[in-house]
CSV table of C-alpha atoms in Angstrom, one decimal:
chain,number,residue,atom,x,y,z
A,1,MET,CA,-18.2,-30.0,5.3
A,2,SER,CA,-14.9,-30.7,3.6
A,3,GLU,CA,-11.8,-28.6,4.5
A,4,PRO,CA,-11.4,-25.4,2.4
A,5,LEU,CA,-9.0,-24.6,-0.4
A,6,HIS,CA,-7.4,-21.2,0.3
A,7,VAL,CA,-6.3,-19.3,-2.8
A,8,THR,CA,-3.9,-16.4,-2.2
A,9,ASN,CA,-1.3,-14.1,-3.7
A,10,GLY,CA,2.0,-15.8,-3.0
A,11,ASP,CA,4.2,-18.1,-0.9
A,12,SER,CA,4.5,-15.7,2.1
A,13,THR,CA,0.8,-15.5,2.8
A,14,ALA,CA,0.4,-19.2,1.9
A,15,HIS,CA,2.9,-20.2,4.5
A,16,THR,CA,1.2,-18.2,7.2
A,17,LEU,CA,-2.2,-19.6,6.3
A,18,GLU,CA,-0.9,-23.1,6.6
A,19,GLN,CA,0.0,-22.2,10.3
A,20,THR,CA,-3.6,-21.2,11.1
A,21,PRO,CA,-6.2,-23.5,12.6
A,22,LEU,CA,-8.5,-22.9,9.6
A,23,GLY,CA,-7.5,-26.2,8.1
A,24,GLY,CA,-7.5,-27.1,4.4
A,25,THR,CA,-4.8,-26.6,1.8
A,26,VAL,CA,-3.4,-23.4,0.3
A,27,LEU,CA,-2.9,-22.6,-3.4
A,28,SER,CA,-0.6,-19.7,-4.4
A,29,TRP,CA,-1.7,-17.9,-7.5
A,30,ARG,CA,1.9,-17.5,-8.9
A,31,ASP,CA,2.0,-15.0,-11.7
A,32,VAL,CA,3.1,-11.4,-12.0
A,33,LEU,CA,0.3,-10.1,-14.2
A,34,HIS,CA,1.4,-6.4,-14.2
A,35,GLU,CA,4.4,-7.6,-16.2
A,36,GLY,CA,4.2,-9.0,-19.7
A,37,PRO,CA,1.4,-9.8,-22.2
A,38,LEU,CA,-2.1,-10.5,-21.0
A,39,ARG,CA,-3.3,-11.7,-24.4
A,40,PRO,CA,-4.9,-13.7,-26.1
A,41,PRO,CA,-8.3,-14.2,-24.4
A,42,ALA,CA,-8.7,-18.0,-24.7
A,43,ARG,CA,-7.2,-19.7,-21.6
A,44,PRO,CA,-4.8,-22.1,-23.3
A,45,GLY,CA,-3.3,-19.4,-25.5
A,46,PHE,CA,-3.2,-17.0,-22.5
A,47,LEU,CA,-1.2,-19.5,-20.4
A,48,GLU,CA,1.1,-20.3,-23.3
A,49,ALA,CA,1.9,-16.6,-23.7
A,50,ARG,CA,2.4,-16.1,-20.0
A,51,SER,CA,4.7,-19.2,-19.9
A,52,ALA,CA,6.8,-17.9,-22.7
A,53,PHE,CA,7.2,-14.5,-21.2
A,54,LEU,CA,8.1,-15.8,-17.7
A,55,ALA,CA,10.6,-18.3,-19.1
A,56,ALA,CA,12.3,-15.4,-21.0
A,57,ALA,CA,12.4,-13.5,-17.7
A,58,GLY,CA,14.2,-16.4,-16.0
A,59,TRP,CA,11.5,-18.4,-14.2
A,60,GLY,CA,12.4,-21.7,-15.9
A,61,SER,CA,11.5,-23.5,-19.0
A,62,ALA,CA,8.3,-22.5,-20.8
A,63,ALA,CA,7.0,-26.1,-20.6
A,64,SER,CA,7.5,-26.5,-16.9
A,65,ILE,CA,5.9,-23.1,-16.2
A,66,ALA,CA,2.9,-24.0,-18.5
A,67,ALA,CA,2.5,-27.2,-16.6
A,68,GLU,CA,2.6,-25.4,-13.2
A,69,LEU,CA,0.0,-22.8,-14.3
A,70,GLY,CA,-2.3,-25.4,-15.8
A,71,ALA,CA,-2.1,-27.5,-12.6
A,72,ARG,CA,-2.9,-24.4,-10.6
A,73,ASP,CA,-6.0,-23.7,-12.7
A,74,ASP,CA,-7.1,-27.3,-12.5
A,75,GLU,CA,-6.8,-27.4,-8.7
A,76,LEU,CA,-9.1,-24.5,-8.3
A,77,LEU,CA,-11.7,-25.8,-10.8
A,78,VAL,CA,-11.7,-29.3,-9.4
A,79,ALA,CA,-12.3,-27.9,-5.9
A,80,LEU,CA,-15.3,-25.9,-7.0
A,81,ARG,CA,-16.8,-28.6,-9.1
A,82,SER,CA,-16.6,-31.0,-6.2
A,83,GLY,CA,-18.4,-28.5,-3.9
A,84,ARG,CA,-15.4,-27.9,-1.7
A,85,PRO,CA,-15.3,-24.5,0.1
A,86,VAL,CA,-12.9,-22.2,-1.7
A,87,VAL,CA,-11.8,-18.9,0.0
A,88,LEU,CA,-9.9,-16.3,-1.9
A,89,TRP,CA,-7.5,-14.1,0.1
A,90,PHE,CA,-6.4,-10.9,-1.7
A,91,GLU,CA,-5.3,-7.4,-0.8
A,92,HIS,CA,-5.7,-4.0,-2.4
A,93,ASP,CA,-2.6,-3.5,-4.5
A,94,LEU,CA,-2.1,-3.9,-8.2
A,95,TYR,CA,-0.4,-7.3,-8.0
A,96,ASP,CA,-3.3,-8.8,-6.0
A,97,GLN,CA,-6.2,-7.1,-7.8
A,98,LEU,CA,-5.0,-8.4,-11.2
A,99,GLN,CA,-4.7,-11.9,-9.7
A,100,LEU,CA,-8.2,-11.6,-8.3
A,101,LEU,CA,-9.6,-10.7,-11.7
A,102,ASP,CA,-7.8,-13.6,-13.3
A,103,VAL,CA,-9.3,-16.1,-10.7
A,104,LEU,CA,-12.8,-14.8,-11.0
A,105,ALA,CA,-12.7,-14.7,-14.8
A,106,LEU,CA,-11.5,-18.4,-14.8
A,107,VAL,CA,-14.6,-19.4,-12.9
A,108,GLN,CA,-16.9,-17.2,-15.0
A,109,PRO,CA,-18.3,-19.9,-17.3
A,110,ALA,CA,-21.7,-21.0,-16.1
A,111,ALA,CA,-20.6,-24.6,-16.0
A,112,VAL,CA,-18.3,-23.8,-13.1
A,113,PRO,CA,-20.1,-23.9,-9.8
A,114,HIS,CA,-19.6,-20.8,-7.6
A,115,GLU,CA,-21.8,-21.5,-4.6
A,116,THR,CA,-18.9,-22.5,-2.3
A,117,LEU,CA,-16.7,-19.6,-3.4
A,118,GLU,CA,-15.9,-16.8,-0.8
A,119,LEU,CA,-13.6,-13.8,-0.7
A,120,VAL,CA,-11.5,-12.1,1.9
A,121,GLN,CA,-10.3,-8.8,0.6
A,122,VAL,CA,-8.5,-6.1,2.7
A,123,GLY,CA,-6.8,-2.8,2.2
A,124,SER,CA,-6.0,-2.0,5.9
A,125,PHE,CA,-5.6,-3.8,9.2
A,126,PRO,CA,-6.2,-2.5,12.8
A,127,GLY,CA,-3.0,-1.5,14.5
A,128,ARG,CA,-1.0,-1.4,11.3
A,129,PRO,CA,-1.2,2.2,9.9
A,130,GLY,CA,1.4,1.3,7.3
A,131,PHE,CA,-0.3,-1.9,6.2
A,132,ARG,CA,1.1,-3.3,2.9
A,133,GLY,CA,-0.5,-6.7,2.6
A,134,LEU,CA,-1.5,-10.0,3.9
A,135,GLY,CA,2.1,-11.3,3.9
A,136,GLU,CA,3.0,-9.2,6.8
A,137,LEU,CA,0.3,-10.5,9.1
A,138,SER,CA,0.8,-13.3,11.6
A,139,SER,CA,-1.3,-16.4,11.6
A,140,ARG,CA,-3.4,-15.0,14.5
A,141,GLU,CA,-4.0,-11.8,12.6
A,142,LEU,CA,-5.1,-13.7,9.5
A,143,VAL,CA,-7.6,-15.7,11.5
A,144,THR,CA,-9.3,-12.5,12.6
A,145,LEU,CA,-10.1,-11.8,9.0
A,146,TRP,CA,-12.0,-15.1,8.6
A,147,PRO,CA,-15.4,-13.7,9.7
A,148,SER,CA,-15.2,-10.9,7.1
A,149,ARG,CA,-15.3,-13.3,4.2
A,150,VAL,CA,-18.2,-12.8,1.8
A,151,ARG,CA,-19.9,-15.1,-0.7
A,152,VAL,CA,-18.8,-14.5,-4.3
A,153,THR,CA,-22.0,-14.0,-6.4
A,154,ARG,CA,-22.4,-14.8,-10.0
A,155,SER,CA,-22.9,-11.1,-10.6
A,156,LEU,CA,-19.5,-10.3,-9.2
A,157,ILE,CA,-17.9,-13.0,-11.3
A,158,GLY,CA,-19.5,-11.6,-14.4
A,159,ASP,CA,-18.4,-8.0,-13.6
A,160,ALA,CA,-14.9,-9.1,-12.8
A,161,SER,CA,-14.7,-11.1,-16.1
A,162,ALA,CA,-15.8,-8.1,-18.1
A,163,VAL,CA,-13.2,-5.9,-16.4
A,164,TRP,CA,-10.5,-8.6,-17.1
A,165,ASP,CA,-11.5,-8.5,-20.8
A,166,ASP,CA,-11.0,-4.8,-20.9
A,167,VAL,CA,-7.6,-5.0,-19.1
A,168,ARG,CA,-6.5,-7.5,-21.8
A,169,ALA,CA,-7.8,-5.5,-24.7
A,170,PRO,CA,-5.2,-4.6,-27.4
A,171,GLU,CA,-5.7,-0.9,-26.8
A,172,PRO,CA,-6.0,0.7,-23.3
A,173,ALA,CA,-9.0,2.9,-23.8
A,174,ALA,CA,-11.4,0.4,-22.0
A,175,LEU,CA,-8.8,0.0,-19.3
A,176,ALA,CA,-8.7,3.8,-18.8
A,177,ALA,CA,-12.4,3.9,-18.5
A,178,ARG,CA,-12.4,1.1,-15.9
A,179,ALA,CA,-9.9,3.1,-13.8
A,180,SER,CA,-12.6,5.7,-13.2
A,181,ALA,CA,-15.5,3.4,-12.6
A,182,SER,CA,-16.5,1.5,-9.5
A,183,VAL,CA,-17.4,-2.2,-9.4
A,184,ALA,CA,-19.6,-3.4,-6.6
A,185,GLY,CA,-17.6,-5.8,-4.5
A,186,LEU,CA,-14.2,-4.7,-5.8
A,187,PRO,CA,-13.6,-1.4,-4.0
A,188,PHE,CA,-9.8,-1.4,-4.6
A,189,LEU,CA,-10.0,-2.1,-8.3
A,190,PRO,CA,-10.1,1.5,-9.8
A,191,ALA,CA,-7.0,2.6,-7.9
A,192,ALA,CA,-5.1,-0.6,-8.9
A,193,LEU,CA,-6.0,-0.1,-12.6
A,194,ALA,CA,-5.0,3.5,-12.5
A,195,ARG,CA,-1.6,2.3,-11.2
A,196,LEU,CA,-1.4,-0.1,-14.1
A,197,LEU,CA,-2.0,2.8,-16.5
A,198,GLU,CA,0.9,4.6,-14.9
A,199,GLU,CA,3.2,2.0,-16.4
A,200,LEU,CA,2.5,3.6,-19.8
A,201,PRO,CA,5.1,6.3,-20.8
A,202,GLY,CA,4.4,9.7,-19.5
A,203,PRO,CA,3.8,12.6,-21.9
A,204,ARG,CA,6.6,14.7,-20.5
A,205,ASP,CA,9.5,12.3,-20.1
A,206,GLY,CA,8.5,9.0,-21.6
A,207,LEU,CA,9.0,7.2,-18.2
A,208,SER,CA,6.7,4.8,-16.5
A,209,ARG,CA,5.9,5.7,-12.9
A,210,THR,CA,8.2,2.8,-11.8
A,211,GLU,CA,11.1,4.2,-13.9
A,212,ARG,CA,10.5,7.7,-12.7
A,213,GLN,CA,10.6,6.7,-9.1
A,214,LEU,CA,13.8,4.8,-9.6
A,215,LEU,CA,15.5,7.8,-11.3
A,216,HIS,CA,14.2,10.1,-8.5
A,217,VAL,CA,15.8,8.0,-5.8
A,218,LEU,CA,19.1,7.7,-7.7
A,219,ALA,CA,19.1,11.5,-8.2
A,220,ASP,CA,19.9,11.8,-4.5
A,221,GLY,CA,23.1,9.8,-4.9
A,222,PRO,CA,24.5,6.4,-5.7
A,223,ARG,CA,22.5,3.4,-4.5
A,224,THR,CA,22.7,-0.3,-4.8
A,225,PRO,CA,19.8,-2.0,-6.7
A,226,ALA,CA,18.6,-3.3,-3.3
A,227,ALA,CA,18.6,0.2,-1.8
A,228,ALA,CA,17.0,1.7,-4.8
A,229,PHE,CA,14.2,-0.9,-4.7
A,230,VAL,CA,13.4,-0.1,-1.0
A,231,ALA,CA,13.5,3.6,-1.5
A,232,ALA,CA,11.3,3.4,-4.6
A,233,GLN,CA,8.8,1.3,-2.8
A,234,GLU,CA,8.3,4.0,-0.2
A,235,LEU,CA,7.0,6.2,-3.0
A,236,GLU,CA,4.1,3.8,-3.8
A,237,ASP,CA,0.7,4.3,-2.4
A,238,ALA,CA,0.1,0.5,-2.4
A,239,PRO,CA,3.5,-1.3,-2.9
A,240,PHE,CA,3.2,-4.2,-5.3
A,241,HIS,CA,6.5,-4.8,-7.0
A,242,GLY,CA,8.8,-7.7,-6.4
A,243,ASP,CA,12.4,-6.8,-6.2
A,244,SER,CA,13.5,-8.8,-9.2
A,245,TRP,CA,11.2,-6.9,-11.5
A,246,VAL,CA,12.5,-3.6,-10.3
A,247,PHE,CA,16.1,-4.9,-10.9
A,248,ARG,CA,15.0,-5.6,-14.5
A,249,ALA,CA,13.6,-2.1,-14.8
A,250,LEU,CA,17.0,-0.7,-13.7
A,251,TRP,CA,18.7,-3.0,-16.3
A,252,GLU,CA,16.4,-1.6,-19.0
A,253,LEU,CA,17.3,1.9,-18.0
A,254,GLY,CA,21.0,1.0,-17.9
A,255,ARG,CA,21.4,-0.5,-21.4
A,256,GLY,CA,23.0,1.0,-24.5
A,257,ASP,CA,25.3,3.9,-25.2
A,258,ILE,CA,22.7,6.6,-24.3
A,259,ARG,CA,21.7,5.0,-21.0
A,260,LEU,CA,19.9,6.8,-18.2
A,261,VAL,CA,21.5,4.7,-15.4
A,262,GLU,CA,24.9,3.2,-15.1
A,263,THR,CA,27.3,1.8,-12.5
A,264,ALA,CA,29.4,4.1,-10.5
A,265,ALA,CA,32.3,2.9,-12.6
A,266,GLY,CA,30.6,4.2,-15.7
A,267,GLU,CA,29.6,0.8,-17.1
A,268,ARG,CA,26.3,-0.6,-18.3
A,269,VAL,CA,24.0,-2.1,-15.7
A,270,PRO,CA,24.5,-5.8,-15.7
A,271,GLU,CA,21.4,-8.0,-16.5
A,272,PRO,CA,20.0,-9.5,-13.3
A,273,THR,CA,20.0,-13.3,-13.3
A,274,GLY,CA,17.9,-16.0,-11.6
A,275,ARG,CA,14.2,-16.6,-11.3
A,276,ALA,CA,12.2,-13.3,-11.4
A,277,ASP,CA,9.6,-14.1,-8.7
A,278,GLY,CA,11.5,-12.7,-5.7
A,279,LEU,CA,14.3,-15.2,-5.2
A,280,VAL,CA,17.7,-13.8,-4.4
A,281,GLU,CA,19.6,-12.4,-7.4
A,282,SER,CA,23.4,-12.3,-7.5
A,283,VAL,CA,24.6,-10.8,-4.3
A,284,SER,CA,27.3,-8.9,-6.1
A,285,PHE,CA,24.7,-7.1,-8.2
A,286,VAL,CA,22.0,-6.5,-5.6
A,287,GLU,CA,24.1,-5.4,-2.7
A,288,GLN,CA,27.5,-4.3,-4.0
A,289,VAL,CA,27.1,-2.6,-7.4
A,290,GLU,CA,26.3,1.1,-6.9
A,291,LEU,CA,24.2,2.8,-9.6
A,292,VAL,CA,24.1,6.4,-10.6
A,293,LEU,CA,22.2,8.7,-13.0
A,294,THR,CA,23.9,9.6,-16.2
A,295,PRO,CA,23.6,13.1,-17.7
A,296,ALA,CA,20.9,11.7,-20.0
A,297,GLY,CA,19.1,10.3,-17.0
A,298,ARG,CA,19.0,13.7,-15.3
A,299,GLN,CA,17.7,15.3,-18.5
A,300,VAL,CA,14.9,12.8,-18.8
A,301,LEU,CA,14.0,13.2,-15.1
A,302,ALA,CA,13.8,16.9,-15.6
A,303,GLY,CA,11.5,16.5,-18.6
A,304,GLU,CA,14.2,17.9,-21.0
A,305,ALA,CA,14.5,14.6,-22.9
A,306,ASP,CA,12.3,11.6,-23.6
A,307,ARG,CA,13.1,8.1,-22.5
A,308,VAL,CA,11.3,6.5,-25.4
A,309,GLU,CA,13.3,8.6,-27.9
A,310,LEU,CA,16.6,7.7,-26.2
A,311,LEU,CA,16.1,4.0,-25.4
A,312,GLY,CA,13.1,2.9,-27.5
A,313,ILE,CA,10.3,0.9,-26.0
A,314,ASP,CA,8.9,-2.6,-26.1
A,315,ARG,CA,6.6,-3.2,-23.2
A,316,TRP,CA,3.2,-4.7,-22.4
A,317,VAL,CA,0.7,-2.9,-20.2
A,318,GLY,CA,-2.2,-5.3,-19.8
A,319,GLY,CA,-3.1,-6.4,-23.4
A,320,THR,CA,-1.5,-3.4,-25.0
A,321,HIS,CA,1.8,-3.9,-26.7
A,322,VAL,CA,3.5,-0.5,-26.3
A,323,CYS,CA,6.1,-0.1,-29.0
A,324,PRO,CA,7.1,2.6,-31.5
A,325,GLY,CA,4.2,1.9,-33.8
A,326,ALA,CA,1.7,1.9,-30.9
A,327,LEU,CA,3.0,4.5,-28.5
A,328,TRP,CA,0.2,5.1,-26.0
A,329,ARG,CA,0.9,7.5,-23.1
A,330,TRP,CA,-0.8,8.2,-19.8
A,331,ASP,CA,-0.9,11.7,-18.3
A,332,SER,CA,-1.2,11.0,-14.6
A,333,ASP,CA,-1.8,14.6,-13.6
A,334,ARG,CA,-4.9,14.9,-15.9
A,335,ARG,CA,-5.7,11.2,-15.7
A,336,GLU,CA,-5.9,11.2,-19.5
A,337,LEU,CA,-5.0,8.6,-22.0
A,338,LEU,CA,-3.0,9.9,-25.0
A,339,PRO,CA,-3.3,7.8,-28.2
A,340,PRO,CA,-0.3,7.3,-30.6
A,341,ALA,CA,0.5,10.4,-32.6
């Protein structure tokens, strides 16, 4: 049997897999699918939209990103069509679960063989009560997961593809329904989709959960972006954010005259620079600039003002473009989707 192709969530896990005795090659599924548009449904248009969004966020040129994403897709499909063993390695958080849906939907067409496709999927690990993901495991620990892999059935592929269609729908009603429904073989999916819905504005304050957590940690006193990121991650049930995307959220909250966050010197939050996939931002911004809440930020955090009314909104949550004309909200307490007024 030929050596396997291991498909996983990012470079950290990929590097550790390469150090195991499992053999084969490793493919990182590089995309941050909880950020930016997940439309249109056709694959070429989907990759074009993702490339344009990621380029605007600082990943590089749209053309080079599109080429990278296309080559990634091709490597997986060629492996399956040649009968090569393909093993998917994904964890329980939102970042991974969306990537897993993307992978399974890509191989959904009947013409793509699935007989050599297997899945390792974990939400915990023995001896690690604070387990956050595959990237923190050693090569020896990853090898212990090898016997737990299961064959990916055509039924699972079809179910995952249907969920992916609902995630990418132009309105989030189907996504909300999926967050309350189980899918055999994908036990971590409902919680992950519920977390995605929490990126919609809240009914009381207009904040996403990410934004609310950032305001909460800044309410305790000045913090650098790096310190705010670490503290906000501690408030997550299953941390999934990369630091650069949290820095961009702080920048969004710190723009304009009626900003919710500003520097300790009373200035707007500077825009983070550099590639937005976890590479180091400007040290002066990440580790030296201290951020504080403004009076408006404290009002919003207390539910006395609305973030959307103060700052406006232009955000994608799955396939839903959240903007003033399509202001969907999510009530986390009631687990209820609120349509535009």
